[in-house]
Short mmCIF file of C-alpha atoms in Angstrom, two decimals:
data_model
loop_
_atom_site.label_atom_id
_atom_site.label_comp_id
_atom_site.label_asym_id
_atom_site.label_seq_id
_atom_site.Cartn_x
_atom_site.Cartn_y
_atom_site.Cartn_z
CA UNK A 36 0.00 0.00 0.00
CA UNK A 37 1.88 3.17 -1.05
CA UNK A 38 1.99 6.48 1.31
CA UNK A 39 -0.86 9.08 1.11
CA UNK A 40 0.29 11.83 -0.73
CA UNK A 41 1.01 14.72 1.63
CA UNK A 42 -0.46 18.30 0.91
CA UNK A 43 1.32 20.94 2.45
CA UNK A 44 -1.43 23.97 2.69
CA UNK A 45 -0.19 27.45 3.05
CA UNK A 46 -2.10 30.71 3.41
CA UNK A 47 -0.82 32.50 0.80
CA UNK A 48 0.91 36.10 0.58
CA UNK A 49 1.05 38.42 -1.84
CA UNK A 50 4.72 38.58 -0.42
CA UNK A 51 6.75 36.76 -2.95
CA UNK A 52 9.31 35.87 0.33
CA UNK A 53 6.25 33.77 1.76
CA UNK A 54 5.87 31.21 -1.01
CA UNK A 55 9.53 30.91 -1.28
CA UNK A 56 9.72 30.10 2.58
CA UNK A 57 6.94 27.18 2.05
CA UNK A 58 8.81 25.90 -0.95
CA UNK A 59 11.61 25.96 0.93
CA UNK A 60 10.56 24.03 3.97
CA UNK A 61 8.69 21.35 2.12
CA UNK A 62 11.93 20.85 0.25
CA UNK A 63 12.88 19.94 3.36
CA UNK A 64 10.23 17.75 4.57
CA UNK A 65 11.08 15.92 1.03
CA UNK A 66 14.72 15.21 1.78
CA UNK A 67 13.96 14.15 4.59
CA UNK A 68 11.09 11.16 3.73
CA UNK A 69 12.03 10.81 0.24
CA UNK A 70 9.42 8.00 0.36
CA UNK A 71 6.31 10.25 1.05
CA UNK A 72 5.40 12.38 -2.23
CA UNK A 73 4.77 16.05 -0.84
CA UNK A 74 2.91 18.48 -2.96
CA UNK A 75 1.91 22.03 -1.91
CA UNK A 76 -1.28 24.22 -2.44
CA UNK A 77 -2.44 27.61 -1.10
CA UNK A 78 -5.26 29.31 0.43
CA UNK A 79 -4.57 32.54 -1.74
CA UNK A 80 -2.39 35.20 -3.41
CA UNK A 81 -0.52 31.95 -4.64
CA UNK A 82 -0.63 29.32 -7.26
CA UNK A 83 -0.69 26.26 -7.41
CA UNK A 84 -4.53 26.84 -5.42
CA UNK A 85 -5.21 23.88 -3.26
CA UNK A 86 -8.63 23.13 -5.48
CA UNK A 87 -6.40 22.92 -8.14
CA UNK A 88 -3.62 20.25 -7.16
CA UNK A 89 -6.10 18.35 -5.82
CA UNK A 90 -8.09 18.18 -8.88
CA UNK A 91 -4.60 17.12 -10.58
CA UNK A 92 -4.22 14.51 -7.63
CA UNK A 93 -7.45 12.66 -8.42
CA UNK A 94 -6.81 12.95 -12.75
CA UNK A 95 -3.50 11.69 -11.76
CA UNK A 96 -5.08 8.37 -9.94
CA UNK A 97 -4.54 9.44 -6.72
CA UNK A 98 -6.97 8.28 -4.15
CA UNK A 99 -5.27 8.48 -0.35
CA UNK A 100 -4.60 12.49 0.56
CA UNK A 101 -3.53 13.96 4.07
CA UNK A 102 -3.91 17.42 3.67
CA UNK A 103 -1.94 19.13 6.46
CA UNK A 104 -2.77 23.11 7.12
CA UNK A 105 0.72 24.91 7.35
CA UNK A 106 -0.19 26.63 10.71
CA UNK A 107 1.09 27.25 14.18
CA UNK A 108 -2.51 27.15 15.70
CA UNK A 109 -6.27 26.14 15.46
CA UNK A 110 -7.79 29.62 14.37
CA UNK A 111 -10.37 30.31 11.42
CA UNK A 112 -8.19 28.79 8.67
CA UNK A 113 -7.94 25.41 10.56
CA UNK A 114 -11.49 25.18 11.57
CA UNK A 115 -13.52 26.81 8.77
CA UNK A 116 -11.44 27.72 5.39
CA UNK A 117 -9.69 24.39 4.95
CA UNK A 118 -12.60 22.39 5.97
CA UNK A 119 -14.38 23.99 3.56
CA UNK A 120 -12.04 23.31 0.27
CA UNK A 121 -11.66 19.80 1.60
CA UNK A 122 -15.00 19.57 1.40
CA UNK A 123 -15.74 20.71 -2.27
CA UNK A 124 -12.44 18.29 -3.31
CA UNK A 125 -13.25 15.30 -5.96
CA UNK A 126 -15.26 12.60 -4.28
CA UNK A 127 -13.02 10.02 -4.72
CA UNK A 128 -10.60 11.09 -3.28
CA UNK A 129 -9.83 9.91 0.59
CA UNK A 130 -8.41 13.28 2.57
CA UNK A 131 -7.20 13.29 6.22
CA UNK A 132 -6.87 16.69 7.67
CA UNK A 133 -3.75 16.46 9.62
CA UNK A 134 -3.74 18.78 12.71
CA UNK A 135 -2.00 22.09 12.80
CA UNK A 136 1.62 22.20 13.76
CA UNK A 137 1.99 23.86 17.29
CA UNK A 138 2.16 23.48 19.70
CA UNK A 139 4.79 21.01 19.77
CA UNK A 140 8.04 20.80 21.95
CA UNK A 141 9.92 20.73 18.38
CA UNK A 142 8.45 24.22 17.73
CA UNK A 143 10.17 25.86 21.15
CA UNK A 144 13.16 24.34 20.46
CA UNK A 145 13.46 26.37 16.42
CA UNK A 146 12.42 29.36 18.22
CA UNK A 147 15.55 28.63 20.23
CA UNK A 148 17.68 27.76 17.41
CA UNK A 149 16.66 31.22 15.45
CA UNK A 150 17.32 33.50 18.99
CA UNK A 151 20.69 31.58 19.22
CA UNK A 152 21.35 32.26 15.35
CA UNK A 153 20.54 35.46 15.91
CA UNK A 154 23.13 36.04 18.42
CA UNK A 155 22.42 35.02 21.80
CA UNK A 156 23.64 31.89 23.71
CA UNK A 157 22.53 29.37 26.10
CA UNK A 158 24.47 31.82 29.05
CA UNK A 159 22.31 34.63 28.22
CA UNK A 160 18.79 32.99 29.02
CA UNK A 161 18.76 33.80 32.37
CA UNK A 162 19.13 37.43 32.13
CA UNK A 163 17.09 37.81 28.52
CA UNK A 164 13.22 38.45 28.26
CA UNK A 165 11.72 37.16 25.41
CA UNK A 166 8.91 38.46 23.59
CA UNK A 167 7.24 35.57 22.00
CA UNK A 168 5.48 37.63 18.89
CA UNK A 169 2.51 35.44 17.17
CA UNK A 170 0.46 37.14 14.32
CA UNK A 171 -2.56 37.03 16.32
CA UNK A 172 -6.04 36.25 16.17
CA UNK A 173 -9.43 36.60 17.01
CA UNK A 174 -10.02 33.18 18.57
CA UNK A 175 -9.55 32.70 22.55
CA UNK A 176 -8.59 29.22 21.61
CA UNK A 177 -5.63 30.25 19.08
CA UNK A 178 -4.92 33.16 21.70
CA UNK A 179 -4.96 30.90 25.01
CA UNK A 180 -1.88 28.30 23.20
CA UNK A 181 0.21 31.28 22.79
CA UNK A 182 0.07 31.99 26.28
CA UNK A 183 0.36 28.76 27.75
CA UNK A 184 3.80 28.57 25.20
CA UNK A 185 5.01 31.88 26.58
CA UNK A 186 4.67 30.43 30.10
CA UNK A 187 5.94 27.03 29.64
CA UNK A 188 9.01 28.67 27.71
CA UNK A 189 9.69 30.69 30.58
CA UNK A 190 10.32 27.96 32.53
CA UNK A 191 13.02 26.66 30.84
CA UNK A 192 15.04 29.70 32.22
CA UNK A 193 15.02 33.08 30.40
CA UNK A 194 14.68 35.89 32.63
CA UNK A 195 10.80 36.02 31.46
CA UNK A 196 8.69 35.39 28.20
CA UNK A 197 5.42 37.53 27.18
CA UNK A 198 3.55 36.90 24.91
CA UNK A 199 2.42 39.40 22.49
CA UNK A 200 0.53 39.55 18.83
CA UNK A 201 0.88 41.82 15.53
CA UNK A 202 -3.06 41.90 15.36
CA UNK A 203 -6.56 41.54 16.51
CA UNK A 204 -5.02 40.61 20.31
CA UNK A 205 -2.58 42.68 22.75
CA UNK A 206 0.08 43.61 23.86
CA UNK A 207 1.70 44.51 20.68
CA UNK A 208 5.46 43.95 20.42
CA UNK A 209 6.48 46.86 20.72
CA UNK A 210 4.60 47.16 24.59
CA UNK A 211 5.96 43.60 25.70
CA UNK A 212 9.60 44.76 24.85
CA UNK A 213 8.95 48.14 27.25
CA UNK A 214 7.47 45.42 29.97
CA UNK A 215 10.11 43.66 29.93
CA UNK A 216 12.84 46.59 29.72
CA UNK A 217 10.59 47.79 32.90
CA UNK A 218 10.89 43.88 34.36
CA UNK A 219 14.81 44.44 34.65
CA UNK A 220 16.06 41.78 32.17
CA UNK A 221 19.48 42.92 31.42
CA UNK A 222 18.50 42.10 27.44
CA UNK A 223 15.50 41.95 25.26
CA UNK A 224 14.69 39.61 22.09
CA UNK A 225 11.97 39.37 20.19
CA UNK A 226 11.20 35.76 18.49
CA UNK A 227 8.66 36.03 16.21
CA UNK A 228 6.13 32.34 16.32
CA UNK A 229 5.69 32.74 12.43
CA UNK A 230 6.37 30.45 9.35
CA UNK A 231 7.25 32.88 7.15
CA UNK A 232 7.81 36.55 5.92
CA UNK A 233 4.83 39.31 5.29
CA UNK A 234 2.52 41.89 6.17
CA UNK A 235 2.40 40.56 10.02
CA UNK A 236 5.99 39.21 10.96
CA UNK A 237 7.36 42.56 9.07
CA UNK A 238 5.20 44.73 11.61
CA UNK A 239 6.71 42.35 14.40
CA UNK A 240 10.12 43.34 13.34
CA UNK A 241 8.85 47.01 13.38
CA UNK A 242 7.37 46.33 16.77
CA UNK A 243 10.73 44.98 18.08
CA UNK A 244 12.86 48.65 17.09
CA UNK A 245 13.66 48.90 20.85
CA UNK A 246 14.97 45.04 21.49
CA UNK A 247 18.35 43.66 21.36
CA UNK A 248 17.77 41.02 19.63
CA UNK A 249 15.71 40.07 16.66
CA UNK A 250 14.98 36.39 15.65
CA UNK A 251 13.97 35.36 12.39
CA UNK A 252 11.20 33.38 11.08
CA UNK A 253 10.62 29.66 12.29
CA UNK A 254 10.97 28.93 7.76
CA UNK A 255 12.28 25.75 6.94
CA UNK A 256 13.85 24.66 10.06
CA UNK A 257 14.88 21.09 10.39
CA UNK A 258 12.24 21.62 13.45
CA UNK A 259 9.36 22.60 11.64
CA UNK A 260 10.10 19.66 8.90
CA UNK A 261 9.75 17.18 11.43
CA UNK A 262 6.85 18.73 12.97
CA UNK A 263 4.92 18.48 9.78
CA UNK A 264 6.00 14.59 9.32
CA UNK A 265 4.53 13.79 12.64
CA UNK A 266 1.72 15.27 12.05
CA UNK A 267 1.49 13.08 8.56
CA UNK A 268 2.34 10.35 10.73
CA UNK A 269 -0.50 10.79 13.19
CA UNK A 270 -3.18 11.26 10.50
CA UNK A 271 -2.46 8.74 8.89
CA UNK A 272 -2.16 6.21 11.67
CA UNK A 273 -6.18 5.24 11.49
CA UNK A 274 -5.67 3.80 8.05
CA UNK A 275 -2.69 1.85 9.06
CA UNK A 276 -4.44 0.67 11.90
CA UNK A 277 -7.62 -0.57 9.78
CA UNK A 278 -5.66 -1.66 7.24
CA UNK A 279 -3.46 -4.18 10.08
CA UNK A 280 -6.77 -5.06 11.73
#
C-alpha cells in the first residue's frame, strides 16, 4: 500500500518571500522522507490553489490524501477555510486533515535555534526576556496556546517570556519589549512564532525597534520539517491501523 500523498497547505501572501519560505521548507520535509510524495497548495495570493492540485491529484489516480494546514494554531483557517475546500475536493478522493503544527516541543526548540542564530547563547537565558510575537487572532482558543507557550518557555530559564501579537489581540510587540525593559532583564529579544515573511511578521520586526535582539522566522527549520512529518504520521495512523486489523 503506497503512502498518502502529503499536501502541504499554506495561506498564501502576496509577499513573494512567503511562497519561497513554504517551498523551501517542504523541500525539506522531502529530503527528509524521500518516500512520502509532498505536494503544496495555497489558500490565496498563490498558485498552485489547493482546489487545483487536488483536482490534478485525483486525474492523476490518486486516491489516499492527508492534507496538512501549514499553521502554528487552530484559528479560522484550521477550523472553517480548509474544511471547507476539503469539502468541495473530488469525491473520490480519501483526505485526512492532519492537525496544525503547534504546539509542539519541536516548535520551542526552532524558536531557540533562530534567537541563538541570531546572536544570543545558552548563558544569556537567564538574564534575557523574550517576547514571543505570534500574528494574532481573534479566537480565545488560538490566543490561550500562545500563552500557555510563553509560560511554559519561561520555565526553561530566560529571565521572562510575554507573549504578544501583531493583530486583533494585545500587547503589541512593541509594549511587551517596554514590559520587559521595565521587568529588569538585562537584554530583550523578540522571536517572532511565524512560518514565514509578510505583512504581520514585518510589523513584528517594526514592533521589536527597541529590542536587542531580533529572531527570524521559524521557515524551513529542520524543526518545523519534522513537525509536519509527525503530524502526517498521526493522521495517517487510522488507516494503518484498519488496514493491520
Amino acid at each position: 500500500m503506497s503512502a498518502p500523498v502529503l499536501l502541504v497547505i499554506a495561506h498564501g501572501s502576496r509577499d513573494p518571500r512567503h511562497a519561497q519560505t513554504v517551498h523551501a521548507l517542504v523541500r525539506r520535509v522531502r529530503s527528509l522522507r524521500p518516500d512520502v510524495r509532498v505536494e503544496t497548495g495555497f489558500l490565496d495570493f498563490n498558485v498552485p490553489s489547493v482546489q487545483g492540485v487536488l483536482e490534478s491529484l485525483e486525474t492523476e489516480g490518486v486516491r489516499d490524501v492527508v492534507a496538512l494546514p501549514l499553521l502554528l494554531t487552530r484559528a479560522f483557517h484550521a477550523k472553517a477555510d480548509i474544511p471547507a475546500v476539503l469539502a468541495d475536493a473530488p469525491p473520490r478522493l480519501r483526505i485526512r486533515q492532519a492537525e496544525v503544527l503547534g504546539p509542539s516541543p519541536l516548535l520551542r526548540s526552532a524558536l531557540e535555534r533562530r534567537l541563538y542564530e541570531a546572536g544570543l547563547t545558552p548563558a544569556d537565558k537567564s538574564s534575557t526576556g523574550v517576547v514571543l510575537a505570534s500574528a494574532g487572532s481573534t479566537d480565545p482558543e488560538a490566543i490561550a496556546v500562545i500563552a500557555e507557550i510563553a509560560r511554559e518557555w519561561r520555565h526553561t530559564g530566560w529571565c521572562a517570556v510575554r507573549p504578544a501579537f501583531a493583530s486583533a489581540s494585545l500587547p503589541r510587540t512593541e509594549d511587551a519589549v517596554r514590559e520587559l525593559r521595565e521587568l529588569g532583564c538585562a537584554r530583550v529579544a523578540v522571536a517572532p512564532y511565524v512560518l514565514a515573511p509578510g505583512f504581520l511578521p514585518d510589523r513584528i520586526a517594526r514592533g521589536a525597534a527597541e529590542a536587542d535582539v531580533l529572531a527570524d522566522v521559524l521557515g524551513p527549520s529542520p524543526e518545523v520539517a519534522r513537525v509536519v512529518l509527525d503530524r502526517y504520521d498521526e493522521a495517517r495512523m487510522p488507516a494503518l491501523a484498519a488496514v493491520g486489523a
